[in-house]
CSV table of C-alpha atoms in Angstrom, one decimal:
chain,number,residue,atom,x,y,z
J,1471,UNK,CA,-46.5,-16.5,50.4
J,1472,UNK,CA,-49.7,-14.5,50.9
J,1473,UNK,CA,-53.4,-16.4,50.9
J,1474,UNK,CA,-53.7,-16.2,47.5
J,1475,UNK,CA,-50.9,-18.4,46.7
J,1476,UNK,CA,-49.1,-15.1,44.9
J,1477,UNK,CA,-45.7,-13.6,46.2
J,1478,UNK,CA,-45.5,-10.5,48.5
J,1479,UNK,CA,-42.7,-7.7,47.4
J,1480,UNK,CA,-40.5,-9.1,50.1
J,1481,UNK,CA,-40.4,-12.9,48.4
J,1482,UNK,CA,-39.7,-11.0,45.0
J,1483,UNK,CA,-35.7,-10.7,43.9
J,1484,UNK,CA,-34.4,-7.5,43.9
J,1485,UNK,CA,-32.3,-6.8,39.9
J,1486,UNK,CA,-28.6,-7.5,41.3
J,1487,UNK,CA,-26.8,-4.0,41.3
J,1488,UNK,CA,-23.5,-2.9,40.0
J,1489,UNK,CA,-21.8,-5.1,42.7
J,1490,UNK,CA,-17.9,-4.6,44.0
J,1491,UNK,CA,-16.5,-5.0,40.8
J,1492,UNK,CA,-18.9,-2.2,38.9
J,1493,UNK,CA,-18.0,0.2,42.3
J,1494,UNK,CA,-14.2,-0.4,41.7
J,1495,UNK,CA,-14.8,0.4,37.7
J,1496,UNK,CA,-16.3,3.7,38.6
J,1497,UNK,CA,-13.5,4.4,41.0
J,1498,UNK,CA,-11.1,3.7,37.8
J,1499,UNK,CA,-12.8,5.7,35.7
J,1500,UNK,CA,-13.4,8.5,38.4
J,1501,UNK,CA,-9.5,8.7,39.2
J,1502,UNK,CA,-8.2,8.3,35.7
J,1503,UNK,CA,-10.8,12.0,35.2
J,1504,UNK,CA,-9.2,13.6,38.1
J,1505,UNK,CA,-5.9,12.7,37.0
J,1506,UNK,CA,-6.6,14.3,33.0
J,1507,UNK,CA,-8.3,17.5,34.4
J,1508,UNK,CA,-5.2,18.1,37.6
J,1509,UNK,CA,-2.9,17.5,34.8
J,1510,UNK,CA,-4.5,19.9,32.3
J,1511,UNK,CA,-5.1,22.7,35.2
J,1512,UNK,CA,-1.6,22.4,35.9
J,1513,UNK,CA,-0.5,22.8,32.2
J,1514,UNK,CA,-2.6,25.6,31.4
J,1515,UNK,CA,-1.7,27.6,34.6
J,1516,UNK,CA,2.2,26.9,33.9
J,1517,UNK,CA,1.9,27.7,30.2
J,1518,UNK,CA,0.1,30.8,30.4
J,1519,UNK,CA,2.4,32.1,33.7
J,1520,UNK,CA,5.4,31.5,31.3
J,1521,UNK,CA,3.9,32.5,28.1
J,1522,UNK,CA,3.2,35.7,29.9
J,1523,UNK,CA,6.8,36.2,30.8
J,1524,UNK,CA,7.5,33.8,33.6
J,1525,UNK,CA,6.4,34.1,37.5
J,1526,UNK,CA,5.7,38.2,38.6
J,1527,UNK,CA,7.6,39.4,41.4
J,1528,UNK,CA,5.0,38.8,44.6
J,1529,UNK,CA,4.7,41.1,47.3
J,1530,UNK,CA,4.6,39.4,50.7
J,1531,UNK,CA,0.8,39.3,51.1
J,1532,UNK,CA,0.9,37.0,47.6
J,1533,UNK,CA,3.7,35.5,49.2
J,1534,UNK,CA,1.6,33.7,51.5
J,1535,UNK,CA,-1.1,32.9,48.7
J,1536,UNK,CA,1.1,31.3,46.4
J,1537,UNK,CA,2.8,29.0,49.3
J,1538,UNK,CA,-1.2,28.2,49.5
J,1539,UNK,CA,-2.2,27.6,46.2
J,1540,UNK,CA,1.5,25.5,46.1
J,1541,UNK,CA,0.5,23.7,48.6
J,1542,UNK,CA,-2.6,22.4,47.6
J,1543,UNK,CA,-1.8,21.8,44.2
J,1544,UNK,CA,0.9,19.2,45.6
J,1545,UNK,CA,-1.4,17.7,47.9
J,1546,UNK,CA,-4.0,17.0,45.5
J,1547,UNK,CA,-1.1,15.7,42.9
J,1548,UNK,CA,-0.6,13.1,45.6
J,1549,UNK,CA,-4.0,12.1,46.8
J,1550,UNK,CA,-4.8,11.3,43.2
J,1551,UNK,CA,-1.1,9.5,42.4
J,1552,UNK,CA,-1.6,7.6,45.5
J,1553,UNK,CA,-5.1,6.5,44.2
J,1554,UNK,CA,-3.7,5.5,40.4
J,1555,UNK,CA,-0.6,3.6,42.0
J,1556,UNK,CA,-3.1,1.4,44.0
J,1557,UNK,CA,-4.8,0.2,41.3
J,1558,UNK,CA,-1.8,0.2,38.8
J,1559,UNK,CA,-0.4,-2.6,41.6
J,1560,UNK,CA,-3.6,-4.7,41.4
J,1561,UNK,CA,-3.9,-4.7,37.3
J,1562,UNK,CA,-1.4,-7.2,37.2
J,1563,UNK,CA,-0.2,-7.9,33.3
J,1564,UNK,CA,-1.3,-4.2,32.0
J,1565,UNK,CA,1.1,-2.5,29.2
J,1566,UNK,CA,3.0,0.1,30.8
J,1567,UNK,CA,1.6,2.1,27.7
J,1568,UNK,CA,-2.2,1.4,29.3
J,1569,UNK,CA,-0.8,2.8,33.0
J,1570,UNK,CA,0.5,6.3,31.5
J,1571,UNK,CA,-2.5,8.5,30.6
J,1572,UNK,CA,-0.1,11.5,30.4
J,1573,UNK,CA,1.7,9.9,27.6
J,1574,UNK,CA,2.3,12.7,24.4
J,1575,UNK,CA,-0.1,12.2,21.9
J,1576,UNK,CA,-0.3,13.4,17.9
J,1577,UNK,CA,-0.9,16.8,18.1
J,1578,UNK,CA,-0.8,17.7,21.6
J,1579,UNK,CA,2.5,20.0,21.3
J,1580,UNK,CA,-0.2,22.3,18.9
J,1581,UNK,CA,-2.5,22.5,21.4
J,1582,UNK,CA,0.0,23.8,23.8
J,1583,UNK,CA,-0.1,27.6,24.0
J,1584,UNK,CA,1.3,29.7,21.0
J,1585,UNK,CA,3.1,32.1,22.9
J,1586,UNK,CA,4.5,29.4,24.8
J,1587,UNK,CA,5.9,27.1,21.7
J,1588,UNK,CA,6.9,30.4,20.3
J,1589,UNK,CA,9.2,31.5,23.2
J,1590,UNK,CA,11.0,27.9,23.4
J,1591,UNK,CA,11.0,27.1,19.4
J,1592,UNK,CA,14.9,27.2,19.6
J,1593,UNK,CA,15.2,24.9,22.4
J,1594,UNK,CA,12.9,22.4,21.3
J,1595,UNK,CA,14.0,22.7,17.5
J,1596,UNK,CA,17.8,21.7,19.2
J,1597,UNK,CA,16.1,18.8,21.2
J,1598,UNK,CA,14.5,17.9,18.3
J,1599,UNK,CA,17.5,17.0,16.0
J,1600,UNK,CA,19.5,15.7,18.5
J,1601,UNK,CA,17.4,12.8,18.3
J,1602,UNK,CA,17.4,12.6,14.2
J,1603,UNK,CA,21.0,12.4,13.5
J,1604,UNK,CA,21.6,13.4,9.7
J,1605,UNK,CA,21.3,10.8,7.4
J,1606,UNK,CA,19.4,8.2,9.9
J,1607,UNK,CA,17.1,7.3,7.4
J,1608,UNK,CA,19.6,6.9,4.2
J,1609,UNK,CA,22.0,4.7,6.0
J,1610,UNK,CA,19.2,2.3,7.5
J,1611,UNK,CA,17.9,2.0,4.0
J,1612,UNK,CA,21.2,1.5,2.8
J,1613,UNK,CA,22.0,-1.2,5.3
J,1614,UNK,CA,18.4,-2.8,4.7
J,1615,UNK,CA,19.4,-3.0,0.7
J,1616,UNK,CA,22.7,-4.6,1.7
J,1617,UNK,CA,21.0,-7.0,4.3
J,1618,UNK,CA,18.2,-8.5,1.4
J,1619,UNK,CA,21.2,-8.6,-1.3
J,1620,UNK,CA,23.1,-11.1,1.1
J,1621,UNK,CA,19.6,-13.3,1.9
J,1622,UNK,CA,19.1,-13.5,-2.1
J,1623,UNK,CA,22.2,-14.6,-2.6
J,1624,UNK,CA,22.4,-17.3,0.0
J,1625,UNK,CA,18.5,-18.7,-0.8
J,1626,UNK,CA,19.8,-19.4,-4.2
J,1627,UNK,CA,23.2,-21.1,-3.0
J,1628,UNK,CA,25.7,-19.7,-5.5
J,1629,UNK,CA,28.7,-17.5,-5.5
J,1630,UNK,CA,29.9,-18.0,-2.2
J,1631,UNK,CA,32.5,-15.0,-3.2
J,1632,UNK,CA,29.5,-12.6,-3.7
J,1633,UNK,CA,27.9,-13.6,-0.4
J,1634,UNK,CA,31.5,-12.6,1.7
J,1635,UNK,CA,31.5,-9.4,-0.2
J,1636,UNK,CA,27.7,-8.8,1.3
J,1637,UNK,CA,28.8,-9.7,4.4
J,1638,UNK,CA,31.7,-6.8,4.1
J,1639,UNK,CA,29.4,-4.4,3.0
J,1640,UNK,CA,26.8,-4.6,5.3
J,1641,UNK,CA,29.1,-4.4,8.0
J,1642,UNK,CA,30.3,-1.1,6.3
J,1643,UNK,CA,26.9,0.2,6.4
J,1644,UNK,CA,25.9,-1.0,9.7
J,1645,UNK,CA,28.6,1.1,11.0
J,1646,UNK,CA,27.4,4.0,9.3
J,1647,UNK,CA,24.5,4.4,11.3
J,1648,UNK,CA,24.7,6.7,13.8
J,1649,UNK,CA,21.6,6.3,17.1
J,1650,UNK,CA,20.4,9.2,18.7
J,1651,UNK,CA,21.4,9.9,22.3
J,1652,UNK,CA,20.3,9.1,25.7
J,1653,UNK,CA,17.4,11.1,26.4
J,1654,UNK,CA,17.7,13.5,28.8
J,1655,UNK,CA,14.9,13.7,31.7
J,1656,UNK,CA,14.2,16.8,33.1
J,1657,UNK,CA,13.1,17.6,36.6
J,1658,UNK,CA,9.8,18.6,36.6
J,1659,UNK,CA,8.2,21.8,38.0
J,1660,UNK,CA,6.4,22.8,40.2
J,1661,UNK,CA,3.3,23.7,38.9
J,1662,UNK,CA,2.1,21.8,35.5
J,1663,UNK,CA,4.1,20.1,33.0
J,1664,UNK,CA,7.2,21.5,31.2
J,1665,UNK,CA,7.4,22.5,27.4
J,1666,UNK,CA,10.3,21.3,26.5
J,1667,UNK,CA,9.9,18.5,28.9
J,1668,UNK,CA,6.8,17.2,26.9
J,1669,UNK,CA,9.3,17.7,23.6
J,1670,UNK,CA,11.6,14.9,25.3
J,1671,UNK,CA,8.8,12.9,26.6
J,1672,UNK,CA,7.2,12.7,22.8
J,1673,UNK,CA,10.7,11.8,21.2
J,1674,UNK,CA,12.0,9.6,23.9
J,1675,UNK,CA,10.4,6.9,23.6
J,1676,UNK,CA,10.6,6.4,19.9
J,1677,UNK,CA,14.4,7.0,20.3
J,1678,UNK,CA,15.0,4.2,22.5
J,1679,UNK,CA,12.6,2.2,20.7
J,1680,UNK,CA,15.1,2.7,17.7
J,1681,UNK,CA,18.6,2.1,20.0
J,1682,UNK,CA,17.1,-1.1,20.8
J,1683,UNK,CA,16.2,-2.2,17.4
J,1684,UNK,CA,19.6,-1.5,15.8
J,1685,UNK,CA,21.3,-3.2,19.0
J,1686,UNK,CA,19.8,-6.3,18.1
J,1687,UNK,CA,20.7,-6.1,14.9
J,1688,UNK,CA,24.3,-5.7,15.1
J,1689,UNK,CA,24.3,-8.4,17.9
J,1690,UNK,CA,22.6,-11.0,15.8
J,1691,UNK,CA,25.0,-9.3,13.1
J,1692,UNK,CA,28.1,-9.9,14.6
J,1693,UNK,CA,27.4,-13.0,16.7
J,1694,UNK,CA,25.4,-15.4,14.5
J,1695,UNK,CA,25.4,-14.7,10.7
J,1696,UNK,CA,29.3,-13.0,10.1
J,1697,UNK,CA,30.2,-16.5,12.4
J,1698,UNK,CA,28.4,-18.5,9.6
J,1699,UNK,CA,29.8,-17.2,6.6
J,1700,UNK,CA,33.1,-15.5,7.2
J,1701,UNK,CA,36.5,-16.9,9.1
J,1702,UNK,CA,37.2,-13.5,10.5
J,1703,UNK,CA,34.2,-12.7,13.0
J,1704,UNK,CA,35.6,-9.1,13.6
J,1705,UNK,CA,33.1,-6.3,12.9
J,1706,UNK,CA,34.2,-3.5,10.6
J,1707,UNK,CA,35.1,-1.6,13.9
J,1708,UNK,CA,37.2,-4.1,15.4
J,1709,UNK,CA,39.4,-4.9,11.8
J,1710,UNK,CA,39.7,-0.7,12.1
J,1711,UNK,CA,41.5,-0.8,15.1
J,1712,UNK,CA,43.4,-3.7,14.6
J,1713,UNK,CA,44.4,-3.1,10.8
J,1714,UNK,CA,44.3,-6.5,9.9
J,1715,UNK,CA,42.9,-7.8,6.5
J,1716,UNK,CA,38.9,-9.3,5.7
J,1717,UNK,CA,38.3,-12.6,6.7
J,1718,UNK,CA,38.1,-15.6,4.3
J,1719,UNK,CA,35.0,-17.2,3.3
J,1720,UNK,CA,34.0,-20.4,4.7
J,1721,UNK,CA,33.6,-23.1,1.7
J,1722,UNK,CA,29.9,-23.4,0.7
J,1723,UNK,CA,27.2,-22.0,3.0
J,1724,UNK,CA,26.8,-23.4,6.6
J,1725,UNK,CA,22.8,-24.9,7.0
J,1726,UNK,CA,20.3,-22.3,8.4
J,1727,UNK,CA,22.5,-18.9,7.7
J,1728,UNK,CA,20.2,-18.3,4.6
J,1729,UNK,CA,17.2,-18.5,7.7
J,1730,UNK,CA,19.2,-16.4,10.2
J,1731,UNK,CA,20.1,-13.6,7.3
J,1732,UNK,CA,16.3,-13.3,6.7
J,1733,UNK,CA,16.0,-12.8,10.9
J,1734,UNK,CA,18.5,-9.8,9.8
J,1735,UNK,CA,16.7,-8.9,6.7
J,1736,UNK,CA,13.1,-8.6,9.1
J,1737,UNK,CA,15.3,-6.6,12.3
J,1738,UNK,CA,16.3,-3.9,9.6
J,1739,UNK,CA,12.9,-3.4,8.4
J,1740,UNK,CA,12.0,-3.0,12.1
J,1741,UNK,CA,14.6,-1.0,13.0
J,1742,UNK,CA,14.3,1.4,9.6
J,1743,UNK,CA,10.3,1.3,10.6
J,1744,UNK,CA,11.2,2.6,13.9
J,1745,UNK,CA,12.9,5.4,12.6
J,1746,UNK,CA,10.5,6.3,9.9
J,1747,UNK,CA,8.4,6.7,13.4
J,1748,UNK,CA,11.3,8.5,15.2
J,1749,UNK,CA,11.2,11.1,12.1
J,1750,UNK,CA,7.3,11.9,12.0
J,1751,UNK,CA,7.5,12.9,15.4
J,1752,UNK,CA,10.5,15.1,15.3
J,1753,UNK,CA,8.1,16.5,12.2
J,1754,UNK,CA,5.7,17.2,14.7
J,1755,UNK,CA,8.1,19.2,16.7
J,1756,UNK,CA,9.3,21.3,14.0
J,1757,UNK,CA,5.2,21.7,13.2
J,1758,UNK,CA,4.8,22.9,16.9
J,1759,UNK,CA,7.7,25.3,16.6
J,1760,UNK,CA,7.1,26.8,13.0
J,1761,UNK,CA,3.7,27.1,11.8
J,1762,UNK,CA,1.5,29.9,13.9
J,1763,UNK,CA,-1.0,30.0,11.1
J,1764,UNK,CA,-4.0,31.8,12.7
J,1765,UNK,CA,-2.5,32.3,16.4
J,1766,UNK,CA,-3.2,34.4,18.6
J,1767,UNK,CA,0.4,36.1,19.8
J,1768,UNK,CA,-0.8,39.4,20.8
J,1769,UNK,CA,0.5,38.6,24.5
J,1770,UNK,CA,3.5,37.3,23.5
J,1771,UNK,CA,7.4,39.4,24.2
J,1772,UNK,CA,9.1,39.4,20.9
J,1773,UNK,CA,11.9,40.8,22.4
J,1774,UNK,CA,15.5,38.3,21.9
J,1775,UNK,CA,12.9,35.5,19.8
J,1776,UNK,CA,14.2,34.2,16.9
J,1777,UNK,CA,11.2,34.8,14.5
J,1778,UNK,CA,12.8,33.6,11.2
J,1779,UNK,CA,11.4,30.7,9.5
J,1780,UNK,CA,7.6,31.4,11.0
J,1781,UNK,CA,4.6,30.8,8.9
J,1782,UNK,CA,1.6,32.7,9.7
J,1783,UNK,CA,-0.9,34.1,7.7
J,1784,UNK,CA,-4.1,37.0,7.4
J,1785,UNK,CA,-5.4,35.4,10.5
J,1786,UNK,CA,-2.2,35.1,13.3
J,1787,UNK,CA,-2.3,38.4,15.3
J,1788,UNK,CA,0.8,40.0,16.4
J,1789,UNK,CA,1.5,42.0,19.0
J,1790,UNK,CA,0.5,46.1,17.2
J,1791,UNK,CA,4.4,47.3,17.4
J,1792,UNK,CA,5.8,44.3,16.0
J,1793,UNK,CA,3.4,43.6,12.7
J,1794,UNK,CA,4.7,46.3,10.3
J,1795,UNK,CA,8.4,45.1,10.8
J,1796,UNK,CA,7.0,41.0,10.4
J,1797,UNK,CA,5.4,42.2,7.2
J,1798,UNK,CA,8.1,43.7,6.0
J,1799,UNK,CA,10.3,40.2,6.9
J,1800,UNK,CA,8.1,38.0,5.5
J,1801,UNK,CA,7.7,36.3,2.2
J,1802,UNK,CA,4.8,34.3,0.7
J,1803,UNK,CA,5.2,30.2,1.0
J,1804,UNK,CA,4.9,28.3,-2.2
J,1805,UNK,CA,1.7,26.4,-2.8
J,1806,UNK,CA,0.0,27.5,0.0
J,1807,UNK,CA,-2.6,30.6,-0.7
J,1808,UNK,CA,-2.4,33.1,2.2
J,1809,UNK,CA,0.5,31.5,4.1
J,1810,UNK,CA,3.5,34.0,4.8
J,1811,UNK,CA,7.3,32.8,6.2
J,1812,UNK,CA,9.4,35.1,8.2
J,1813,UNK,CA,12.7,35.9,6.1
J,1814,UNK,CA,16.3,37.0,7.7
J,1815,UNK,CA,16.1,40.4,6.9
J,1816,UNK,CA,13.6,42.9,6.5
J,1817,UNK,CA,12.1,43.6,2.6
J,1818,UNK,CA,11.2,47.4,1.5
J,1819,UNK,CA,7.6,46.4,0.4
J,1820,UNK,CA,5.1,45.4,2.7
J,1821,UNK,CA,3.4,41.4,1.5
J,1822,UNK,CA,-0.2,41.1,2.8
J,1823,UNK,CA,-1.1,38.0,4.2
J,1824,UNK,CA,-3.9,38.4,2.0
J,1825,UNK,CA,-2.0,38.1,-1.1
C-alpha cells in the first residue's frame, strides 16, 4: 500500500501465463510439425531420387557426403521419434489412430510424384487386387440377403422347414467368401517413405478390418445360431470333409435365436460395409496408377513401363521422343472431353488430346 490508500505495481496481480500445461501443448504441437515436415523431406528426396532413375553411382568424395547427409537424416528421425514416444506414453487412453500422423490419407498416393506412381503402377496395381479378391462384394451381399431371409423367418415363427433351409444356405454363402491376405510389411528405406510401402500401408488396415469382421461372423455363425436351430452343428466345410448328410431341424424355434440371427444380420452389414471401404481404397490405387491427366512426365524413363491403360490428356507432357508413338497408342475415353487412354498397339492416325 502507498499513502494514498491505492496499490503500487508490485501489490497488482500479474494475468496468469500459459502455465506447464500450455508449455507442454506447444511442445505437442511443435514435435507433431517436425515430425510432418522430416517425413515429407524424406518422401520428396526418396521420390524424386527414384523417379529420376534410382541412386547415381557416387564417386568417393560424394561417398563421404552421402554417409553425412545419412547420418543426419537418421539422427534427426530419432530425436524427433524419441520426443513423440514420450508423450504417446503419457496420453494414456488415446486411439492408436490419434498417435499415427503418418497414417495414408484420401488422396495422398496422387500427390505422390508422377513419375514415381508411373514407374511402380504394375507393382502397386498387383498389391492392389491381392487385397480385393474377385467377387468380395457379390458374395457378402449374397450372404447378407441369406442372413435377413433367416431373421424374417424366425421373427414371424413359422416354417421351421424354411428356416433350416436358411440356415444351409447361408452357410453355403458364408463359405463362398473368400478374405484378402495377410498384409505384407515391408522394410523401410533408408531415406523417406516407400511407394509401394505407402500402397500396403493405405490397404492394410482396411483389410484386416474386414478379416476381423467376417471372423466374427462365422464364429457367432457356427457357434451360437446353427447350435439353435439345426441338430448337426457342422459348418458347410466340416459336412465337406466328412461327407455326411445336413442336420435335422430342431422342433419349433429355441427362445432368443430370432435376437441372435439379427446380431448376424447387423455383423454382415458391418462386415459388407467394411468392404465397400476395402474397395474405395483399392479405387484409389488404381486412380494413383492410371490417370496422369495433366502430369508432368518429361523426366520420367519410359523404357520397360507398361504404359497401356494410361489416361492423359492435352495437358500431361511426355518426355519429346516418346509423344508421337503415345499418340499414335492412344484412344479417346468415353464421356470425358479431352481425356485420351493408352491402347495395346499403336494406331496409323495420330488422336489429339485436343479432340
Amino acid at each position: 500500500m502507498n499513502r494514498d490508500g491505492g496499490t503500487t505495481g508490485h501489490d497488482r496481480e500479474s494475468p496468469p501465463g500459459p502455465g506447464r500445461h500450455g508449455a507442454r501443448a506447444a511442445d505437442r504441437a511443435l514435435d507433431g510439425l517436425l515430425a510432418a515436415a522430416h517425413r515429407r523431406v524424406g518422401i520428396a528426396v526418396h521420390d524424386r531420387i527414384m523417379g529420376q532413375g534410382g541412386p547415381p553411382e557416387l564417386r568417393d568424395p560424394d561417398l563421404a557426403l552421402d554417409r553425412m547427409l545419412a547420418t543426419t537424416y537418421r539422427q534427426t528421425e530419432l530425436a524427433v521419434t524419441t520426443r513423440l514416444d514420450r508423450e504417446t506414453r503419457a496420453a494414456a487412453g488415446e486411439p492408436r489412430a490419434a498417435q499415427e500422423p503418418g497414417a495414408p490419407v484420401d488422396g495422398a498416393l496422387m500427390r505422390r510424384p508422377a513419375a514415381v506412381r508411373l514407374k511402380y503402377r504394375l507393382e502397386a496395381l498387383r498389391i492392389a487386387h491381392s487385397f480385393g479378391p474377385v467377387g468380395l462384394l457379390d458374395s457378402l451381399r449374397a450372404a447378407l440377403r441369406e442372413a435377413r431371409r433367416l431373421a424374417e423367418l424366425l421373427e414371424t415363427g413359422t416354417a421351421p422347414a424354411g428356416a433350416r433351409d436358411a440356415v444351409r444356405h447361408l452357410d453355403a454363402r458364408l463359405a463362398q467368401v473368400r478374405l484378402p491376405p495377410a498384409p505384407r510389411r515391408r522394410a523401410s528405406p533408408v531415406i523417406g517413405s516407400d511407394y509401394l510401402a505407402a500402397v500396403e500401408d493405405l490397404l492394410a488396415p482396411g483389410a484386416e478390418q474386414l478379416v476381423r469382421a467376417v471372423r466374427d461372423v462365422r464364429l457367432l455363425f457356427g457357434e451360437e445360431l446353427v447350435p439353435c436351430l439345426v441338430g448337426d452343428t457342422r459348418t458347410h466345410a466340416a459336412r465337406e470333409t466328412d461327407g455326411a448328410g445336413d442336420g435335422t431341424a430342431v422342433p419349433g424355434y429355441p427362445l432368443g435365436a430370432d435376437v441372435v440371427a439379427q446380431d448376424l444380420v447387423d455383423d454382415l452389414a458391418d462386415a459388407h460395409d467394411q468392404a465397400v471401404s476395402l474397395c474405395r481404397a483399392i479405387n484409389d490405387v488404381e486412380r494413383a496408377c492410371t490417370d496422369f491427366v495433366g502430369a508432368d512426365l518429361r523426366a520420367a524413363r519410359l523404357d520397360g513401363v507398361q504404359l497401356e491403360g494410361i489416361r492423359w490428356d492435352a495437358a500431361t507432357a511426355w518426355p519429346a521422343e516418346w509423344e508421337p508413338l503415345i499418340r499414335r497408342a492412344s484412344l479417346p475415353v468415353g464421356g470425358e472431353r479431352g481425356v485420351l487412354v493408352v491402347a495395346a498397339e499403336p494406331y496409323d492416325s495420330v488422336v489429339s488430346a485436343d479432340a
